[in-house]
Amino acid sequence: MDPDWLPFHPNPSKPAFQVPAGAVDAHCHVFGPAAQFPFSPERKYTPCDASKDQLFALRDHLGFSRNVVVQATCHGNDNRAMVDALLHSQGRARGVASVSRDVTDDVLRAMHAAGVRGVRFNFLKRLVDFTPKEVLLEIAGRIAPLGWHVVVYFEAQDLPELWDFFTALPTAVVVDHMGRPDVTKPVDGPGFELFVRLLREHPNVWSKVSCPERLSKSGPPAYDDVVPFARRIVETFPDRVLWGTDWPHPNLKGHMPDDGKLVDFLPKIAVTPELQRRLLVDNPMRLYWPEEN
Ligand code: 0GY
């Protein structure tokens, strides 16, 4: 099937910003190759193939040391492509899986051995069909004893309805892309304030400050309208923020970012070497490679 979104940038620039030694790209994906790892029949979009070798080449090109490979909806609950990437990473990749309530303990243990450290719950109606909250809570209860966390992806307008569910989760909770704020609204307005309150009142909640290319209305390469939002989260919660490229930028309409320019966005949202080290090294290492701390 032809891809129904843009192909990833064929030749990303070399970033001007040099990431600190040991930096982790904590949100990226692998897709297919479809001939080996077919996409889910229930998927809402069909991506391009984006292989582990291409991901590892990008990691090296951008100056990163490690990856966190996040299961995306186009592969459903079939985690084989992601796990295959972890197994071929020489310990330099960890993963976040999607599972159903009938996943067996043996499968969870095998994924743990491969490097999986979390499950992802996706609440975007354009990406997934509805799963009852009690099913998700049951899954969270199953993965908690493994020391895993839950990654959640939702849109800002759904936070009030999801609040009680998120705050009942028994694990660390990592929010994708700052809960997708409306960046045309004030950074200190009620919408984003609610998200800040979630992190302030719940020390187990973390945020990825990634994906300016999805959130921006002012557009590339500066993504200026996203800066105050990401900067506020980085400076208020410096020990609970993560960043990732989101390569290969699935399901992105409009423009395809140059990954080198995305890396050059980093010093605008983490403005000191100390904040940059926490965001790119200390925090992801604590969550995904705690045994090395
Ligand atoms: C992302 C964003 C998107 C896609 C998915 O799992 C997915 O399919 O997360 C999106 O469409 O906003 O983080 O990869």
mmCIF file of C-alpha atoms and ligand atoms in Angstrom, residues 27 29 45 71-74 120 122 124 126-127 153 176-177 180 211 214 246 250-252, ligand 1:
data_model
loop_
_atom_site.group_PDB
_atom_site.id
_atom_site.type_symbol
_atom_site.label_atom_id
_atom_site.label_comp_id
_atom_site.label_asym_id
_atom_site.label_seq_id
_atom_site.Cartn_x
_atom_site.Cartn_y
_atom_site.Cartn_z
ATOM 1 C CA HIS A 27 10.779 9.171 21.389
ATOM 2 C CA HIS A 29 9.737 4.667 16.046
ATOM 3 C CA TYR A 45 -2.721 5.311 8.606
ATOM 4 C CA GLN A 71 5.307 1.452 19.639
ATOM 5 C CA ALA A 72 3.069 3.433 17.284
ATOM 6 C CA THR A 73 -0.545 2.631 16.490
ATOM 7 C CA CYS A 74 0.113 1.494 12.915
ATOM 8 C CA ARG A 120 1.727 3.149 25.833
ATOM 9 C CA ASN A 122 -3.127 6.232 23.238
ATOM 10 C CA LEU A 124 -6.338 10.085 20.212
ATOM 11 C CA ARG A 126 -8.043 9.667 15.102
ATOM 12 C CA LEU A 127 -5.455 6.971 15.932
ATOM 13 C CA TYR A 153 -0.785 10.282 24.479
ATOM 14 C CA ASP A 176 3.770 12.513 25.116
ATOM 15 C CA HIS A 177 4.346 15.972 23.620
ATOM 16 C CA ARG A 180 -0.643 18.512 22.924
ATOM 17 C CA CYS A 211 7.193 17.461 18.644
ATOM 18 C CA ARG A 214 3.142 18.765 15.414
ATOM 19 C CA ASP A 246 9.716 11.442 16.800
ATOM 20 C CA PRO A 250 4.356 9.211 11.404
ATOM 21 C CA ASN A 251 1.106 10.556 10.114
ATOM 22 C CA LEU A 252 2.460 14.093 9.844
HETATM 23 C C1 0GY B 1 3.682 10.287 17.551
HETATM 24 C C2 0GY B 1 2.477 10.923 17.051
HETATM 25 C C3 0GY B 1 1.493 10.392 16.295
HETATM 26 C C4 0GY B 1 1.319 9.012 16.002
HETATM 27 C C5 0GY B 1 1.367 8.055 16.905
HETATM 28 O O1 0GY B 1 1.150 5.886 17.645
HETATM 29 C C6 0GY B 1 0.985 6.651 16.696
HETATM 30 O O2 0GY B 1 0.523 6.293 15.612
HETATM 31 O O3 0GY B 1 1.781 8.344 18.113
HETATM 32 C C7 0GY B 1 0.451 11.305 15.786
HETATM 33 O O4 0GY B 1 -0.214 10.961 14.783
HETATM 34 O O5 0GY B 1 0.256 12.413 16.378
HETATM 35 O O6 0GY B 1 4.130 10.594 18.647
HETATM 36 O O7 0GY B 1 4.270 9.434 16.891
#
